[in-house]
Amino acid sequence: MVGAVAQAAQGAAQASTWGGLTGFQWAIFGAAVAFIGGGMGSAIGITYVSNVASGILVEDPDKFGSLLPLLAIPGTQGIYGLITAILVTIFFDLAKLTGLNGLLVFFSCLPVAFVCLVSAIYQGLTAASASAMVARRTEELGKAMVLPALVETYAVFSLILTIYLFTRIPK
Amino acid sequence: MDIEPDMTRAMKTFNRVPRYGTAVGRIMMHEATMLNWQRIERLIESRFEDCITVLIDTEYGPFLEGATVAAEVEAGLMAFLKSQYELLDAICAGTFVPDFMHLKYDFHNIKVFLKLSRGESGAEPMLSGLGSLDTERLASAVEGEGGTLGPYWEGLIRDLKEESDAIDGPGAVDTVADRVFLEKRLAIAGKEKSRLLVDFSRAAIDVANLKTLLRGRVLGKPPEYFADALAAGGRLDRSELVGLAGDPPDRFSARLLATRYGGMLEEVLHSEDRQVRLTSLDRDSDEFLLEKLAGMRRMALGPERIVMYMLKRENEVTLLRVVLMGKLHGVSAPVIERRLSSTYTRGGVQV
């Protein structure tokens, strides 16, 4: 019985498709989801902080330079999504990827997809709130950057986890 | 009042940023220019001319430059406040915030015209320029000419007139209009479903009701007065408060102290006998409401922050008025400071 199960599992692992999709298709799906999550989150996060920053700039255009780092910081999640998507094509020989391994690649992409989506949005909100510090005193930019940077930590962790998981999947 | 589910509230935060983000950004810049307490203290210690010199470097500069007499100071401060309301109208156009903030002054002007129509004199110079309703149209509406302000305001003015006509005495218009104002403001906040503004408006109703109750008892008002004067919608049940009005003093004090406002009322109720120290009640209640406002900081990117800024600016103008008028009339620094700390709260400025 155990032998039969092991044989079935080995067969599934070596099958070229899983759930009707090939390993190549699963991997590309994962790469796309990673970028979609990170990219969407970044776009929304930047929009939030831009809204507030534009109000500040209407009153004092000289603060543009100080606000730029706060405006840019929610954009990093989109970069992590892009890195993940490119790593999928670099790490794996997509043409030879089995169905199961392709599925594993897809799941490995999910930490970046979801964590970056959510963290970029909340980072945008945090950066928008922190811009009040810059509005009051430009020299407070350093402190203001720390708050959204803390949110960034979890996006970085998700990228590290995704890359680590890639290393555990047979090429 | 319905409590929003957490998910709805979270989604609203996301929706509000695109709606209020730019306005909040502009408000952040104006918040940065507010006077801090050290600056107020410096003004208290200075001569009038030096006060004006200090203020020239602030947002008050263009409005107070060259002011030498009380009328010019008053005009300057009002012009400043008007500029703040114009800013509010510009950055929050199409939202409920201007309605929420202008309502107080619209009701003030309605009261003025209603009093005039009842033959109570001296109301004309007291008109406020901070209302959203055109005063000439308002006057026509109070006179009963339809088609000037639209059905909402005309219906409201008609109701106010009928209700105040049904009450005898000179304070009838104030009694009815103050109550209706508080209820309408709560309705605006409720319509927007801003939890913090609803909380603030309900607390304002409670505070106003408690003041009315305490003052009414001191003045020996009849029970029906409280039914007309107390507003509905606060956390303290209106009918219970009306019932309290006729209670004997011990029971009255015990029941009020058992409410959530017991701490605020302790000094007033214990000093009863029955000299209620209403000045300290005014100060404590303002302090209480400004503490409520402090909670609005949590909603850093919503309309609450804008409302908080406007209310704090109004308080700042009040503080400045006391200081500058005191200086003009030769009041000494310790007396001004005592007057500020006994009558006005520091909550309106950055401490």
Coordinates of C-alpha atoms in Angstrom, one line a residue:
Chain A
M1 CA 0.0 0.0 0.0
V2 CA 2.8 2.4 1.1
G3 CA 4.8 1.4 -1.9
A4 CA 1.8 2.1 -4.2
V5 CA 1.4 5.6 -2.8
A6 CA 5.1 6.4 -3.1
Q7 CA 5.0 5.2 -6.7
A8 CA 2.0 7.4 -7.4
A9 CA 3.7 10.4 -5.8
Q10 CA 6.9 9.8 -7.8
G11 CA 4.8 9.5 -10.9
A12 CA 3.0 12.8 -10.1
A13 CA 6.3 14.5 -9.4
Q14 CA 7.7 13.5 -12.8
A15 CA 4.5 14.2 -14.7
S16 CA 4.8 17.1 -17.2
T17 CA 1.5 18.6 -16.1
W18 CA -0.2 19.2 -12.7
G19 CA -3.8 20.2 -12.5
G20 CA -3.9 20.6 -16.3
L21 CA -1.0 23.1 -16.4
T22 CA 2.6 22.4 -17.4
G23 CA 5.5 23.3 -15.1
F24 CA 6.3 26.2 -17.4
Q25 CA 2.8 27.5 -17.2
W26 CA 2.7 27.2 -13.4
A27 CA 6.0 29.0 -13.1
I28 CA 5.0 31.8 -15.4
F29 CA 1.7 32.1 -13.5
G30 CA 3.6 32.5 -10.3
A31 CA 6.0 35.1 -11.8
A32 CA 3.0 37.1 -13.1
V33 CA 1.1 36.9 -9.7
A34 CA 4.2 38.1 -7.8
F35 CA 4.6 41.1 -10.1
I36 CA 0.8 41.9 -10.1
G37 CA 0.7 41.8 -6.3
G38 CA 3.8 44.0 -5.8
G39 CA 3.0 46.3 -8.7
M40 CA -0.6 46.9 -7.7
G41 CA 0.3 47.5 -4.0
S42 CA 3.0 50.0 -5.0
A43 CA 0.7 51.9 -7.4
I44 CA -1.9 52.2 -4.7
G45 CA 0.6 53.1 -2.0
I46 CA 2.3 55.7 -4.1
T47 CA -1.1 57.2 -4.9
Y48 CA -1.9 57.6 -1.2
V49 CA 1.3 59.4 -0.3
S50 CA 1.1 61.4 -3.5
N51 CA -2.3 62.8 -2.6
V52 CA -1.0 64.1 0.7
A53 CA 2.3 65.2 -0.7
S54 CA 0.6 67.2 -3.5
G55 CA -1.3 69.1 -0.8
I56 CA 1.9 69.9 1.0
L57 CA 3.6 71.0 -2.2
V58 CA 0.7 73.3 -3.1
E59 CA 1.6 75.2 0.1
D60 CA 5.4 74.9 -0.2
P61 CA 6.9 73.6 -3.4
D62 CA 10.4 73.7 -1.9
K63 CA 9.6 70.6 0.1
F64 CA 9.6 68.4 -3.1
G65 CA 13.1 67.1 -2.4
S66 CA 12.3 66.2 1.1
L67 CA 9.1 64.4 0.2
L68 CA 10.5 62.5 -2.7
P69 CA 11.9 59.6 -0.6
L70 CA 8.5 59.2 1.2
L71 CA 6.8 59.2 -2.2
A72 CA 9.2 56.6 -3.6
I73 CA 9.3 54.2 -0.7
P74 CA 6.0 52.3 -1.4
G75 CA 7.4 51.7 -4.9
T76 CA 9.9 49.1 -3.7
Q77 CA 7.3 46.4 -3.4
G78 CA 6.8 46.6 -7.2
I79 CA 10.5 46.2 -7.6
Y80 CA 10.5 43.0 -5.4
G81 CA 7.7 41.7 -7.6
L82 CA 9.7 42.3 -10.7
I83 CA 12.8 40.7 -9.1
T84 CA 10.8 37.6 -8.2
A85 CA 9.4 37.4 -11.7
I86 CA 12.8 37.6 -13.3
L87 CA 14.3 35.2 -10.8
V88 CA 11.8 32.6 -11.8
T89 CA 13.2 32.6 -15.3
I90 CA 16.8 32.7 -14.1
F91 CA 16.6 30.0 -11.4
F92 CA 14.7 27.4 -13.3
D93 CA 15.0 25.7 -16.7
L94 CA 11.3 26.4 -17.5
A95 CA 11.2 24.0 -20.5
K96 CA 12.2 21.0 -18.3
L97 CA 10.2 21.9 -15.2
T98 CA 7.8 19.2 -14.1
G99 CA 4.2 20.0 -13.3
L100 CA 4.7 19.6 -9.6
N101 CA 7.8 21.7 -9.5
G102 CA 6.1 24.4 -11.5
L103 CA 3.3 24.3 -8.9
L104 CA 5.9 24.7 -6.1
V105 CA 7.4 27.7 -8.0
F106 CA 3.9 29.2 -8.1
F107 CA 3.4 28.8 -4.3
S108 CA 6.9 30.1 -3.7
C109 CA 5.9 33.3 -5.5
L110 CA 2.9 33.9 -3.3
P111 CA 4.7 35.4 -0.2
V112 CA 5.9 38.3 -2.4
A113 CA 2.6 38.6 -4.2
F114 CA 0.5 39.0 -1.1
V115 CA 2.8 40.5 1.4
C116 CA 4.0 43.1 -1.1
L117 CA 0.4 44.0 -2.1
V118 CA -0.7 44.6 1.4
S119 CA 2.5 46.1 2.8
A120 CA 2.8 48.6 -0.1
I121 CA -0.7 49.9 0.6
Y122 CA -0.1 50.3 4.3
Q123 CA 3.3 51.7 3.7
G124 CA 1.6 54.4 1.5
L125 CA -0.7 55.2 4.4
T126 CA 2.2 55.3 6.8
A127 CA 4.3 57.5 4.5
A128 CA 1.3 59.8 4.0
S129 CA 0.9 60.2 7.8
A130 CA 4.7 60.6 8.3
S131 CA 4.8 63.4 5.7
A132 CA 3.2 65.6 8.4
M133 CA 6.6 65.6 10.1
V134 CA 8.3 66.8 7.0
A135 CA 5.6 69.4 6.5
R136 CA 6.4 70.8 9.9
R137 CA 10.2 70.5 9.8
T138 CA 12.1 69.4 6.7
E139 CA 15.0 68.2 8.9
E140 CA 12.7 65.6 10.4
L141 CA 12.8 63.6 7.1
G142 CA 15.1 60.9 8.7
K143 CA 12.6 60.2 11.5
A144 CA 9.8 60.3 9.1
M145 CA 11.4 57.7 6.9
V146 CA 11.8 55.3 9.8
L147 CA 8.1 54.7 10.1
P148 CA 7.4 53.5 6.6
A149 CA 10.7 51.7 6.6
L150 CA 9.4 49.5 9.4
V151 CA 6.6 48.4 7.1
E152 CA 9.1 47.7 4.4
T153 CA 10.8 45.0 6.6
Y154 CA 8.0 42.5 5.9
A155 CA 8.2 43.0 2.2
V156 CA 11.9 42.3 2.4
F157 CA 11.2 39.2 4.5
S158 CA 8.7 38.0 1.9
L159 CA 11.3 38.4 -0.9
I160 CA 13.9 36.5 1.2
L161 CA 11.5 33.7 1.8
T162 CA 10.5 33.5 -1.8
I163 CA 14.2 33.3 -2.9
Y164 CA 14.9 30.7 -0.2
L165 CA 12.0 28.6 -1.4
F166 CA 13.3 28.8 -5.0
T167 CA 16.6 27.3 -3.8
R168 CA 14.7 24.3 -2.3
I169 CA 12.9 23.4 -5.5
P170 CA 14.7 21.0 -7.9
K171 CA 15.7 22.8 -11.0
Chain B
M1 CA -26.0 54.9 16.3
D2 CA -24.6 52.0 14.4
I3 CA -21.1 50.9 14.9
E4 CA -19.4 50.1 11.7
P5 CA -17.9 46.7 11.2
D6 CA -14.1 46.7 11.3
M7 CA -13.8 45.7 7.6
T8 CA -16.1 48.6 6.4
R9 CA -14.0 51.0 8.5
A10 CA -10.8 49.7 7.1
M11 CA -12.1 50.1 3.6
K12 CA -13.2 53.6 4.3
T13 CA -9.7 54.6 5.4
F14 CA -8.5 53.5 1.9
N15 CA -11.3 55.4 0.2
R16 CA -10.8 58.6 2.2
V17 CA -7.1 59.1 1.3
P18 CA -7.8 59.8 -2.4
R19 CA -10.8 62.0 -1.3
Y20 CA -9.2 64.0 1.5
G21 CA -5.4 63.4 1.0
T22 CA -4.6 66.6 -0.8
A23 CA -6.7 68.6 1.7
V24 CA -5.0 66.9 4.6
G25 CA -1.6 67.7 3.1
R26 CA -2.4 71.4 2.9
I27 CA -3.8 71.3 6.4
M28 CA -0.5 69.7 7.6
M29 CA 1.3 72.7 6.3
H30 CA -1.0 75.1 8.1
E31 CA -0.9 73.1 11.3
A32 CA 2.9 73.7 11.3
T33 CA 2.3 77.4 11.5
M34 CA 0.1 77.3 14.6
L35 CA 1.3 79.2 17.7
N36 CA 2.7 77.1 20.4
W37 CA 2.2 77.7 24.1
Q38 CA 5.6 79.2 24.5
R39 CA 4.8 81.8 21.9
I40 CA 1.5 82.6 23.6
E41 CA 3.4 83.1 26.9
R42 CA 5.8 85.4 25.1
L43 CA 2.9 87.4 23.9
I44 CA 1.4 87.6 27.4
E45 CA 4.7 89.0 28.6
S46 CA 5.1 91.6 25.8
R47 CA 3.6 95.0 25.2
F48 CA 0.8 95.3 22.6
E49 CA 3.2 96.7 19.9
D50 CA 5.6 93.9 20.5
C51 CA 2.8 91.4 20.3
I52 CA 1.9 92.7 16.8
T53 CA 5.6 92.6 15.8
V54 CA 5.8 88.9 16.9
L55 CA 2.6 88.1 15.1
I56 CA 3.8 89.8 11.9
D57 CA 6.0 86.7 11.3
T58 CA 3.1 84.3 11.6
E59 CA 0.0 83.7 9.4
Y60 CA -1.7 86.5 11.4
G61 CA 0.8 89.0 10.0
P62 CA -1.2 90.3 7.0
F63 CA -4.3 90.6 9.0
L64 CA -2.9 92.3 12.1
E65 CA -0.3 94.5 10.6
G66 CA -0.8 98.1 11.7
A67 CA -3.6 97.3 14.1
T68 CA -3.6 99.8 17.0
V69 CA -7.1 99.7 18.4
A70 CA -9.5 97.0 19.6
A71 CA -11.8 97.3 16.5
E72 CA -8.8 96.7 14.2
V73 CA -7.6 93.7 16.2
E74 CA -11.1 92.2 16.1
A75 CA -11.4 92.9 12.4
G76 CA -8.0 91.4 11.8
L77 CA -8.7 88.2 13.8
M78 CA -12.1 87.8 12.1
A79 CA -10.5 88.3 8.6
F80 CA -7.9 85.7 9.5
L81 CA -10.6 83.2 10.6
K82 CA -12.6 84.0 7.4
S83 CA -9.5 83.2 5.3
Q84 CA -9.2 79.9 7.1
Y85 CA -12.9 79.1 6.3
E86 CA -12.3 80.1 2.7
L87 CA -9.3 77.7 2.6
L88 CA -11.6 75.0 4.0
D89 CA -14.3 75.7 1.4
A90 CA -11.7 75.5 -1.4
I91 CA -9.9 72.3 -0.3
C92 CA -13.0 70.4 0.9
A93 CA -15.4 71.4 -1.8
G94 CA -18.1 68.8 -2.4
T95 CA -17.6 67.1 1.0
F96 CA -19.5 67.4 4.2
V97 CA -16.7 69.2 6.1
P98 CA -17.7 72.8 5.1
D99 CA -21.3 72.1 6.1
F100 CA -20.2 70.6 9.4
M101 CA -18.0 73.6 10.2
H102 CA -20.2 76.4 8.9
L103 CA -23.3 75.1 10.6
K104 CA -22.5 76.9 13.9
Y105 CA -22.2 80.3 12.3
D106 CA -25.3 79.7 10.1
F107 CA -27.3 78.9 13.2
H108 CA -25.8 82.0 14.9
N109 CA -27.0 84.2 12.0
I110 CA -30.4 82.5 12.0
K111 CA -30.7 83.3 15.7
V112 CA -29.8 86.9 15.1
F113 CA -32.6 87.3 12.4
L114 CA -35.1 85.3 14.5
K115 CA -34.5 87.6 17.4
L116 CA -34.8 90.7 15.2
S117 CA -38.1 89.3 13.9
R118 CA -39.3 88.9 17.5
G119 CA -38.4 92.5 18.2
E120 CA -35.4 91.7 20.4
S121 CA -33.0 94.6 19.7
G122 CA -29.3 94.9 19.1
A123 CA -28.9 91.8 17.0
E124 CA -27.7 93.4 13.7
P125 CA -24.1 94.0 14.6
M126 CA -23.7 90.5 15.9
L127 CA -24.0 88.8 12.5
S128 CA -21.1 86.4 11.7
G129 CA -19.3 86.4 8.4
L130 CA -18.3 82.8 8.7
G131 CA -21.7 81.2 7.8
S132 CA -22.3 79.6 4.5
L133 CA -25.7 81.2 3.9
D134 CA -26.0 84.6 2.4
T135 CA -27.2 86.9 5.2
E136 CA -29.6 88.9 2.9
R137 CA -31.3 85.7 1.7
L138 CA -31.3 84.5 5.3
A139 CA -33.1 87.6 6.4
S140 CA -35.7 87.1 3.6
A141 CA -36.2 83.5 4.6
V142 CA -36.8 84.5 8.2
E143 CA -39.3 87.1 7.0
G144 CA -41.1 84.2 5.4
E145 CA -40.2 84.9 1.8
G146 CA -39.9 81.5 0.0
G147 CA -37.5 80.5 -2.7
T148 CA -34.4 82.2 -1.3
L149 CA -32.5 79.5 0.5
G150 CA -34.1 76.2 -0.7
P151 CA -36.6 73.9 1.0
Y152 CA -34.1 72.5 3.5
W153 CA -33.2 75.8 5.2
E154 CA -36.6 77.4 4.8
G155 CA -38.3 74.4 6.4
L156 CA -35.7 74.5 9.2
I157 CA -36.2 78.2 9.8
R158 CA -40.0 77.8 9.8
D159 CA -39.7 75.0 12.4
L160 CA -37.4 77.1 14.5
K161 CA -39.7 80.1 14.3
E162 CA -42.7 78.0 15.3
E163 CA -41.0 76.3 18.2
S164 CA -39.5 79.5 19.6
D165 CA -42.8 81.4 19.2
A166 CA -44.4 78.7 21.3
I167 CA -42.0 79.6 24.2
D168 CA -42.3 82.8 26.2
G169 CA -39.3 84.8 27.3
P170 CA -36.2 86.4 25.7
G171 CA -34.1 83.2 25.6
A172 CA -36.5 81.2 23.5
V173 CA -34.7 81.5 20.2
D174 CA -31.3 80.5 21.8
T175 CA -32.9 77.6 23.7
V176 CA -34.5 76.1 20.5
A177 CA -31.8 77.0 18.0
D178 CA -28.9 75.7 20.1
R179 CA -30.6 72.4 20.6
V180 CA -31.4 72.1 16.9
F181 CA -27.9 73.1 15.9
L182 CA -26.4 70.3 18.0
E183 CA -28.8 67.7 16.6
K184 CA -28.2 68.8 13.0
R185 CA -24.5 68.7 13.4
L186 CA -24.7 65.1 14.8
A187 CA -26.9 64.2 11.8
I188 CA -24.2 65.5 9.4
A189 CA -21.5 63.5 11.1
G190 CA -23.8 60.5 11.2
K191 CA -24.5 60.8 7.5
E192 CA -20.8 60.7 6.7
K193 CA -20.4 57.8 9.2
S194 CA -17.3 59.3 10.7
R195 CA -17.1 57.6 14.1
L196 CA -14.9 60.1 15.7
L197 CA -17.0 63.1 14.5
V198 CA -20.1 61.3 15.7
D199 CA -18.5 60.7 19.1
F200 CA -17.4 64.4 19.2
S201 CA -20.9 65.6 18.3
R202 CA -22.5 63.3 20.8
A203 CA -20.1 64.5 23.5
A204 CA -20.8 68.1 22.6
I205 CA -24.6 67.4 23.0
D206 CA -24.0 65.8 26.4
V207 CA -21.8 68.7 27.5
A208 CA -24.4 71.3 26.3
N209 CA -27.2 69.4 27.9
L210 CA -25.4 69.2 31.3
K211 CA -24.6 72.9 31.2
T212 CA -28.2 73.7 30.4
L213 CA -29.4 71.4 33.1
L214 CA -27.1 72.9 35.8
R215 CA -27.8 76.5 34.7
G216 CA -31.5 75.8 34.4
R217 CA -31.6 74.5 38.0
V218 CA -29.7 77.4 39.3
L219 CA -32.1 79.8 37.6
G220 CA -35.1 77.8 38.8
K221 CA -36.4 77.0 35.3
P222 CA -39.6 74.9 35.0
P223 CA -39.5 71.2 33.8
E224 CA -41.0 72.1 30.4
Y225 CA -38.0 74.4 29.8
F226 CA -35.7 71.3 29.8
A227 CA -37.9 69.4 27.4
D228 CA -37.4 72.3 24.9
A229 CA -33.8 73.0 25.6
L230 CA -32.1 69.6 25.9
A231 CA -30.9 68.1 22.7
A232 CA -31.4 64.5 21.6
G233 CA -28.6 62.2 20.4
G234 CA -26.1 62.4 23.2
R235 CA -24.8 59.4 25.1
L236 CA -26.9 60.5 28.1
D237 CA -30.5 59.8 27.5
R238 CA -32.4 63.1 27.0
S239 CA -35.6 61.9 28.7
E240 CA -33.6 60.8 31.8
L241 CA -31.9 64.2 31.9
V242 CA -35.3 65.9 31.7
G243 CA -36.5 63.7 34.6
L244 CA -33.4 64.6 36.6
A245 CA -34.2 68.3 36.5
G246 CA -36.8 68.0 39.2
D247 CA -34.8 65.7 41.5
P248 CA -33.8 66.8 44.9
P249 CA -30.1 68.1 45.0
D250 CA -28.6 65.0 46.6
R251 CA -30.2 62.6 44.2
F252 CA -29.4 65.0 41.3
S253 CA -25.7 65.1 42.2
A254 CA -25.4 61.4 42.8
R255 CA -27.0 60.5 39.4
L256 CA -24.9 63.0 37.5
L257 CA -21.7 61.8 39.2
A258 CA -22.5 58.3 38.2
T259 CA -22.5 59.2 34.5
R260 CA -19.4 59.1 32.3
Y261 CA -19.0 62.8 32.9
G262 CA -18.8 62.5 36.6
G263 CA -15.1 63.5 36.7
M264 CA -15.8 66.7 34.9
L265 CA -18.8 67.6 37.1
E266 CA -17.2 66.7 40.4
E267 CA -15.9 70.1 41.2
V268 CA -19.1 71.8 40.1
L269 CA -21.4 69.5 41.9
H270 CA -19.4 69.5 45.1
S271 CA -19.1 73.2 45.2
E272 CA -22.8 73.4 44.8
D273 CA -24.8 74.9 47.6
R274 CA -25.9 76.0 45.4
Q275 CA -23.5 78.3 43.8
V276 CA -22.5 76.4 40.8
R277 CA -19.2 77.5 39.5
L278 CA -20.2 77.7 35.9
T279 CA -17.0 79.3 34.7
S280 CA -15.0 76.2 35.8
L281 CA -17.7 74.1 34.1
D282 CA -17.2 75.9 30.8
R283 CA -13.4 75.4 31.1
D284 CA -13.7 71.8 32.1
S285 CA -16.2 71.0 29.3
D286 CA -14.0 72.7 26.7
E287 CA -11.1 70.8 28.0
F288 CA -13.1 67.6 27.7
L289 CA -14.2 68.3 24.1
L290 CA -10.6 69.2 23.1
E291 CA -9.5 65.8 24.6
K292 CA -12.1 64.3 22.3
L293 CA -10.6 66.2 19.4
A294 CA -7.1 64.8 20.3
G295 CA -8.6 61.4 19.4
M296 CA -9.1 62.6 15.9
R297 CA -5.3 62.5 15.3
R298 CA -5.7 58.8 15.0
M299 CA -7.5 59.5 11.7
A300 CA -4.5 61.1 10.3
L301 CA -5.7 61.2 6.7
G302 CA -9.4 61.7 7.0
P303 CA -11.8 64.7 7.4
E304 CA -11.4 64.5 11.2
R305 CA -8.0 66.0 10.9
I306 CA -9.4 68.9 9.0
V307 CA -12.2 69.5 11.5
M308 CA -9.6 69.2 14.3
Y309 CA -7.4 71.9 12.7
M310 CA -10.4 74.3 12.2
L311 CA -11.5 73.9 15.8
K312 CA -8.0 74.4 17.1
R313 CA -7.6 77.5 15.0
E314 CA -10.8 78.9 16.4
N315 CA -9.5 78.3 19.9
E316 CA -6.2 79.9 19.0
V317 CA -8.0 83.0 17.7
T318 CA -9.9 83.1 21.0
L319 CA -6.7 83.0 23.0
L320 CA -5.1 85.7 20.9
R321 CA -8.2 87.9 21.3
V322 CA -7.9 87.6 25.1
V323 CA -4.2 88.4 25.0
L324 CA -4.4 91.3 22.5
M325 CA -7.5 92.9 24.0
G326 CA -6.0 92.6 27.4
K327 CA -2.8 94.3 26.3
L328 CA -4.8 97.1 24.6
H329 CA -6.8 97.7 27.8
G330 CA -3.7 97.7 30.0
V331 CA -4.4 94.4 31.8
S332 CA -1.4 93.0 33.5
A333 CA 0.4 89.8 32.3
P334 CA -0.5 87.7 35.4
V335 CA -4.2 88.7 35.1
I336 CA -4.3 87.8 31.4
E337 CA -2.5 84.5 32.1
R338 CA -5.0 83.7 34.9
R339 CA -7.9 84.6 32.7
L340 CA -6.6 82.3 30.0
S341 CA -6.0 79.4 32.3
S342 CA -9.3 79.8 34.1
T343 CA -11.4 80.3 31.1
Y344 CA -9.8 78.9 28.0
T345 CA -8.0 75.7 27.4
R346 CA -4.5 75.2 26.1
G347 CA -5.7 72.4 23.9
G348 CA -6.2 74.7 21.0
V349 CA -2.5 75.4 20.6
Q350 CA 0.4 73.1 20.3
V351 CA 1.6 72.6 23.9

